PDB file of C-alpha atoms in Angstrom:
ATOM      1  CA  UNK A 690       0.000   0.000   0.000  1.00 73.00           C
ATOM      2  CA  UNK A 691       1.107   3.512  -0.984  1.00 90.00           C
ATOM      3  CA  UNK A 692       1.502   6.571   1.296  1.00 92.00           C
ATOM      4  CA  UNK A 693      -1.429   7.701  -0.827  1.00 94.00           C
ATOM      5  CA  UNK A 694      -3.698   5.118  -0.404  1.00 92.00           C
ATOM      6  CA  UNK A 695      -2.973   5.252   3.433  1.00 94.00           C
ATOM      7  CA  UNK A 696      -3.741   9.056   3.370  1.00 94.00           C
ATOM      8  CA  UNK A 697      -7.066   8.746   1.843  1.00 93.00           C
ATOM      9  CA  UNK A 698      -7.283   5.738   4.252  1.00 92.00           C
ATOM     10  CA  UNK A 699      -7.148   8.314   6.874  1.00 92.00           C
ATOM     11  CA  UNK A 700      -9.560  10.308   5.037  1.00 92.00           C
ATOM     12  CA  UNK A 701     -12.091   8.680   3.729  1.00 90.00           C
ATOM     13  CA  UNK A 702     -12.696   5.565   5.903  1.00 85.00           C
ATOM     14  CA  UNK A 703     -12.635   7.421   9.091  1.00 66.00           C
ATOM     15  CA  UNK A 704     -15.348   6.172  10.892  1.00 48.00           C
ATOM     16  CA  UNK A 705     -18.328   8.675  12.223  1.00 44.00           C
ATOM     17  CA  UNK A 706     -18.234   8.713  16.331  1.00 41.00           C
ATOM     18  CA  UNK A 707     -20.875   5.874  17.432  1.00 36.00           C
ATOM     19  CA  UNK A 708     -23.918   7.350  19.434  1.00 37.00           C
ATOM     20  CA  UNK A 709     -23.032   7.822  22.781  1.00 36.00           C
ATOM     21  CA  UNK A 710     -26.423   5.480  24.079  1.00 36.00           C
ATOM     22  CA  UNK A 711     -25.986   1.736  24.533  1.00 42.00           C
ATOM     23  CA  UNK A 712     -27.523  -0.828  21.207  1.00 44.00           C
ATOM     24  CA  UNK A 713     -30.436  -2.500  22.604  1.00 48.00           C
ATOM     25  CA  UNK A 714     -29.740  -5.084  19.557  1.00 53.00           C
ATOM     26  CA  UNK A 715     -33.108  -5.106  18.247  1.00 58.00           C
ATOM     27  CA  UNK A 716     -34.199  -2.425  15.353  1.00 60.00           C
ATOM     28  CA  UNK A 717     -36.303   0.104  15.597  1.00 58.00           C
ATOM     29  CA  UNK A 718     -40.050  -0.469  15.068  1.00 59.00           C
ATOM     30  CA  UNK A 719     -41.237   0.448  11.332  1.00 57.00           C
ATOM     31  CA  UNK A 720     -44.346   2.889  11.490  1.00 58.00           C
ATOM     32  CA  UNK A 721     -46.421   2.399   8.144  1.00 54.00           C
ATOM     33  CA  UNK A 722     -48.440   4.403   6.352  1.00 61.00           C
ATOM     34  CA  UNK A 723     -48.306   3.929   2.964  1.00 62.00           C
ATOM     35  CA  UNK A 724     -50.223   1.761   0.462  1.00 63.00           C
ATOM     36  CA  UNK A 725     -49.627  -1.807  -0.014  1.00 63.00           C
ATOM     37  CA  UNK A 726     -47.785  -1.193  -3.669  1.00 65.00           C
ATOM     38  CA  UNK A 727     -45.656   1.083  -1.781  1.00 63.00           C
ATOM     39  CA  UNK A 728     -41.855  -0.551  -3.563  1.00 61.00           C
ATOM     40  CA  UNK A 729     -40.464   0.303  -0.360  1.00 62.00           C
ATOM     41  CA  UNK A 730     -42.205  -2.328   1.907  1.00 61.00           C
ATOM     42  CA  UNK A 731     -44.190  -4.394   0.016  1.00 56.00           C
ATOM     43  CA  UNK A 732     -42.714  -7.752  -1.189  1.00 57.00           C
ATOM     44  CA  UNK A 733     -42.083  -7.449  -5.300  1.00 58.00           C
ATOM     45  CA  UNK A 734     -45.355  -9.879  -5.925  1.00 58.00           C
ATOM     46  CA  UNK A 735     -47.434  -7.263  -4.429  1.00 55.00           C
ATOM     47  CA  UNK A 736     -45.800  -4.374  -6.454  1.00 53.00           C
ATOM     48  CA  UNK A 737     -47.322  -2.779  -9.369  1.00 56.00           C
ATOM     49  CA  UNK A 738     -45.646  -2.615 -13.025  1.00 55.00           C
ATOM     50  CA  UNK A 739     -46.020   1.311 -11.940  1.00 53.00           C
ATOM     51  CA  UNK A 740     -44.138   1.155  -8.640  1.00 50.00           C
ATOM     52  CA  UNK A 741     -40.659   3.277  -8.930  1.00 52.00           C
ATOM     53  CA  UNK A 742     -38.029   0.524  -7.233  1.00 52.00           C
ATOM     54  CA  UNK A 743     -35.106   3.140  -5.205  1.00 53.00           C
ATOM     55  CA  UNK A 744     -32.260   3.296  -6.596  1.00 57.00           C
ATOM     56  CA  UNK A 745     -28.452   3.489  -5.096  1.00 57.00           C
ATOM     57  CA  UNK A 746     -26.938   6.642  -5.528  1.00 59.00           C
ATOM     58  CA  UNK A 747     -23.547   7.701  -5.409  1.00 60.00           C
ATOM     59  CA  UNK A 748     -22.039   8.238  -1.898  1.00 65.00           C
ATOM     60  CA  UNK A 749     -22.178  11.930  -1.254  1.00 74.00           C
ATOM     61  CA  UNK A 750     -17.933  13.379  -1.200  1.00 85.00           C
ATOM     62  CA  UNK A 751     -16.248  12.935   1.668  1.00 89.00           C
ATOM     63  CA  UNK A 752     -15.558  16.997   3.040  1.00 92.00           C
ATOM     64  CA  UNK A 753     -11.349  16.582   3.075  1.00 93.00           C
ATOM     65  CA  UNK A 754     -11.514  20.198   4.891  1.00 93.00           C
ATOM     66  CA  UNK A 755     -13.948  19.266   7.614  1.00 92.00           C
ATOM     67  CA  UNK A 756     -12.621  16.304   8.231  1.00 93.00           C
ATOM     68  CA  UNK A 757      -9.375  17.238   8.662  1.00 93.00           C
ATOM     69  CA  UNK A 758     -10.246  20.561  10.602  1.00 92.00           C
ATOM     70  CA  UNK A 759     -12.048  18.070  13.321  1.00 92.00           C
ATOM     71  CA  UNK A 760      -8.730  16.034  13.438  1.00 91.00           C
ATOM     72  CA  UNK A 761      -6.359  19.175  14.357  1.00 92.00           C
ATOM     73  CA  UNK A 762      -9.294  20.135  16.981  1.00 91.00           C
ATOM     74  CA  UNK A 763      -9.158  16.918  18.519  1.00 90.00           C
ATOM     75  CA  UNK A 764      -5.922  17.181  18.749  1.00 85.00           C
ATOM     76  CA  UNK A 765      -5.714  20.563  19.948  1.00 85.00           C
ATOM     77  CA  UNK A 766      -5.851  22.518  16.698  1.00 78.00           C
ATOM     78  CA  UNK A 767      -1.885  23.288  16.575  1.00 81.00           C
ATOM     79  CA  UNK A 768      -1.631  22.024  13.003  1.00 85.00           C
ATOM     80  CA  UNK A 769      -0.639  23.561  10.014  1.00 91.00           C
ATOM     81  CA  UNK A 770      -2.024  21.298   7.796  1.00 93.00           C
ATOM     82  CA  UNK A 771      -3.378  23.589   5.347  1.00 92.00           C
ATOM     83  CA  UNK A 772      -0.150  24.219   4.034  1.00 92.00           C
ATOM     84  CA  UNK A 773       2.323  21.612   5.295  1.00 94.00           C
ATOM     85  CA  UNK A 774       2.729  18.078   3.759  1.00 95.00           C
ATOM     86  CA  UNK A 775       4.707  17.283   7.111  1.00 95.00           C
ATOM     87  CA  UNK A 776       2.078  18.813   9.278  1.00 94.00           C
ATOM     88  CA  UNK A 777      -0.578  17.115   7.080  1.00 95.00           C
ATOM     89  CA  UNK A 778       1.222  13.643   7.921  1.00 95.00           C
ATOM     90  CA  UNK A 779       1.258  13.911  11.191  1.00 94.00           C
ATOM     91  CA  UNK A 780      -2.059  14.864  12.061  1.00 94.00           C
ATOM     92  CA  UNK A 781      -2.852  11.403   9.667  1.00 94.00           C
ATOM     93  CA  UNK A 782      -0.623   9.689  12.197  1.00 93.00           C
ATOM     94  CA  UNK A 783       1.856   9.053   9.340  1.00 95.00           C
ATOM     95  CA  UNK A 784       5.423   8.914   8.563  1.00 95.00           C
ATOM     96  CA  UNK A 785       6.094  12.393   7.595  1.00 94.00           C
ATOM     97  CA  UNK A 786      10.451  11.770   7.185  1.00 95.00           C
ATOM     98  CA  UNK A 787      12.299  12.440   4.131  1.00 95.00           C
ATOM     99  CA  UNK A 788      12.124   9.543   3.150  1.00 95.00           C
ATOM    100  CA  UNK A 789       8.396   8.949   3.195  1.00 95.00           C
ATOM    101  CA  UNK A 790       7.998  12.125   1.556  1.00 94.00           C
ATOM    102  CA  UNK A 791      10.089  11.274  -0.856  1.00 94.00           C
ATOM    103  CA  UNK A 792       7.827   7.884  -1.846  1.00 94.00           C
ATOM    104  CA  UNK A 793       5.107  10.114  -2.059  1.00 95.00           C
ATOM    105  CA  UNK A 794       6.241  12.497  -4.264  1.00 94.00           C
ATOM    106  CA  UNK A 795       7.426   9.200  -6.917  1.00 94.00           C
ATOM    107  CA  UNK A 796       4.445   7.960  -6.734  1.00 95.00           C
ATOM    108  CA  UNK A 797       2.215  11.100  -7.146  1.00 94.00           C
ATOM    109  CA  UNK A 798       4.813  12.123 -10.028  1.00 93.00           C
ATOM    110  CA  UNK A 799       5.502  15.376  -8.334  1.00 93.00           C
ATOM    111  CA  UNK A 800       9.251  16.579  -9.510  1.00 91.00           C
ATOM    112  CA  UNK A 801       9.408  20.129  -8.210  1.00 90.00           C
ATOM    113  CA  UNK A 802      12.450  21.281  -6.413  1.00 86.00           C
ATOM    114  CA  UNK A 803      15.286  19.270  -4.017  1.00 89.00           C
ATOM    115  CA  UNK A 804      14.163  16.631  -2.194  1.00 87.00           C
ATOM    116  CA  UNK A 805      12.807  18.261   1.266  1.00 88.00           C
ATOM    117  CA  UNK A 806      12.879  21.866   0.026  1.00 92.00           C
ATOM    118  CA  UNK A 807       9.936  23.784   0.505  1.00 92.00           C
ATOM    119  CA  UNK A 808       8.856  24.170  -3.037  1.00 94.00           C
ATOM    120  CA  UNK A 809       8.709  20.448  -3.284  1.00 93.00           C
ATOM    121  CA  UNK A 810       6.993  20.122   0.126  1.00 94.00           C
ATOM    122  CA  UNK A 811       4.398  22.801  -1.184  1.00 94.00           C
ATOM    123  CA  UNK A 812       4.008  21.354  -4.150  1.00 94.00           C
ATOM    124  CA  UNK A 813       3.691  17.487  -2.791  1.00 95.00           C
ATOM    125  CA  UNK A 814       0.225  19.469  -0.297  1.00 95.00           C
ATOM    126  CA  UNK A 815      -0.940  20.515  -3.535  1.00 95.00           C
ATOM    127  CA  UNK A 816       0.089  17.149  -5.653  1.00 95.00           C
ATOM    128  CA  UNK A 817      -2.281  15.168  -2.642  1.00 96.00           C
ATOM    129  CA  UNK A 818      -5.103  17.463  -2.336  1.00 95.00           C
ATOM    130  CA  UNK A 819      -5.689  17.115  -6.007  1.00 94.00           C
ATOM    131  CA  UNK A 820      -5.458  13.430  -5.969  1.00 95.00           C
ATOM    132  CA  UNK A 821      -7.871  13.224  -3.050  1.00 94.00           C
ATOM    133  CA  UNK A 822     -10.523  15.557  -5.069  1.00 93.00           C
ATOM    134  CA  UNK A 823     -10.234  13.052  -7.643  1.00 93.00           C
ATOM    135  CA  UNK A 824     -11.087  10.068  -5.513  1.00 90.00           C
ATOM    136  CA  UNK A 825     -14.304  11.509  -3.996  1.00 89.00           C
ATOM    137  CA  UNK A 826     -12.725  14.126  -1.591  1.00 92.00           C
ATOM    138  CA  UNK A 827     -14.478  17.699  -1.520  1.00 93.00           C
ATOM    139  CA  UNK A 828     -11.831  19.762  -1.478  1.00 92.00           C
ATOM    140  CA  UNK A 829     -11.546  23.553  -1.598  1.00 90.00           C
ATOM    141  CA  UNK A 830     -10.040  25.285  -4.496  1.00 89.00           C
ATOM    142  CA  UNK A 831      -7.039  26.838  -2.658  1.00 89.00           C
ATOM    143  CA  UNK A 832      -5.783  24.024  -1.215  1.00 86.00           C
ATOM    144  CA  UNK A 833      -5.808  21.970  -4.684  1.00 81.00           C
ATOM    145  CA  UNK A 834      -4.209  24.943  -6.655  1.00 76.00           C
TER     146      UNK A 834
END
């Protein structure tokens, strides 16, 4: 697995905080109110040819920024990870060394300065941001460009 792949790991597989109130185990009790051709409850013998059967629709983006943003706060908000690949790696709880940064920036293709300088670090943000936009990350503008 790539650093990338682990970063979006981070990302987009975080998991939302479980409600703080104990799981009885059973489900909650379905309230109906709708006809018997409703496509929704009733078994597909009962449906009519006219019934509209849901469909699955495309998971709604992951918000990079938000997520991110609620990271640094729970970690006391002293992160620059807007603008700092190394700052960024560490609030993912990843390796943020030379070295690692250097494997990133191979496999994102970015070739912009000396290993370590600041115009590659700057442009390695940039280089992930855009790669997380185009795996189903909302991210803002600025921090892609």
């Amino acid at each position: 697995m790539g650093l990338f792949s682990k970063i979006a790991d981070r990302i987009f597989n975080r998991k939302a905080d479980a409600p703080a109130s104990a799981s009885t185990g059973k489900p909650a009790p379905v309230i109906f109110e709708g006809s018997r051709n409703d496509p929704q409850v009733a078994p597909p013998a009962l449906r009519t040819a006219s019934a509209v059967t849901p469909t699955a629709s495309a998971p709604a983006p992951v918000d990079v920024e938000a997520v991110l943003r609620d990271m640094a706060d729970a970690n006391g908000g002293e992160s620059d990870w807007r603008r700092s690949i190394v700052d960024l790696l560490k609030l993912l709880d990843l390796d943020s060394s030379l070295a690692a940064r250097k494997e990133l920036a191979a496999e994102l293709g970015v070739d912009a300065g000396a290993h370590g300088s600041a115009e590659q670090n700057i442009a390695l943000h940039k280089a992930v941001m855009r790669k997380l936009a185009e795996n189903g990350g909302k991210v803002p503008a600025d921090l892609r460009d």
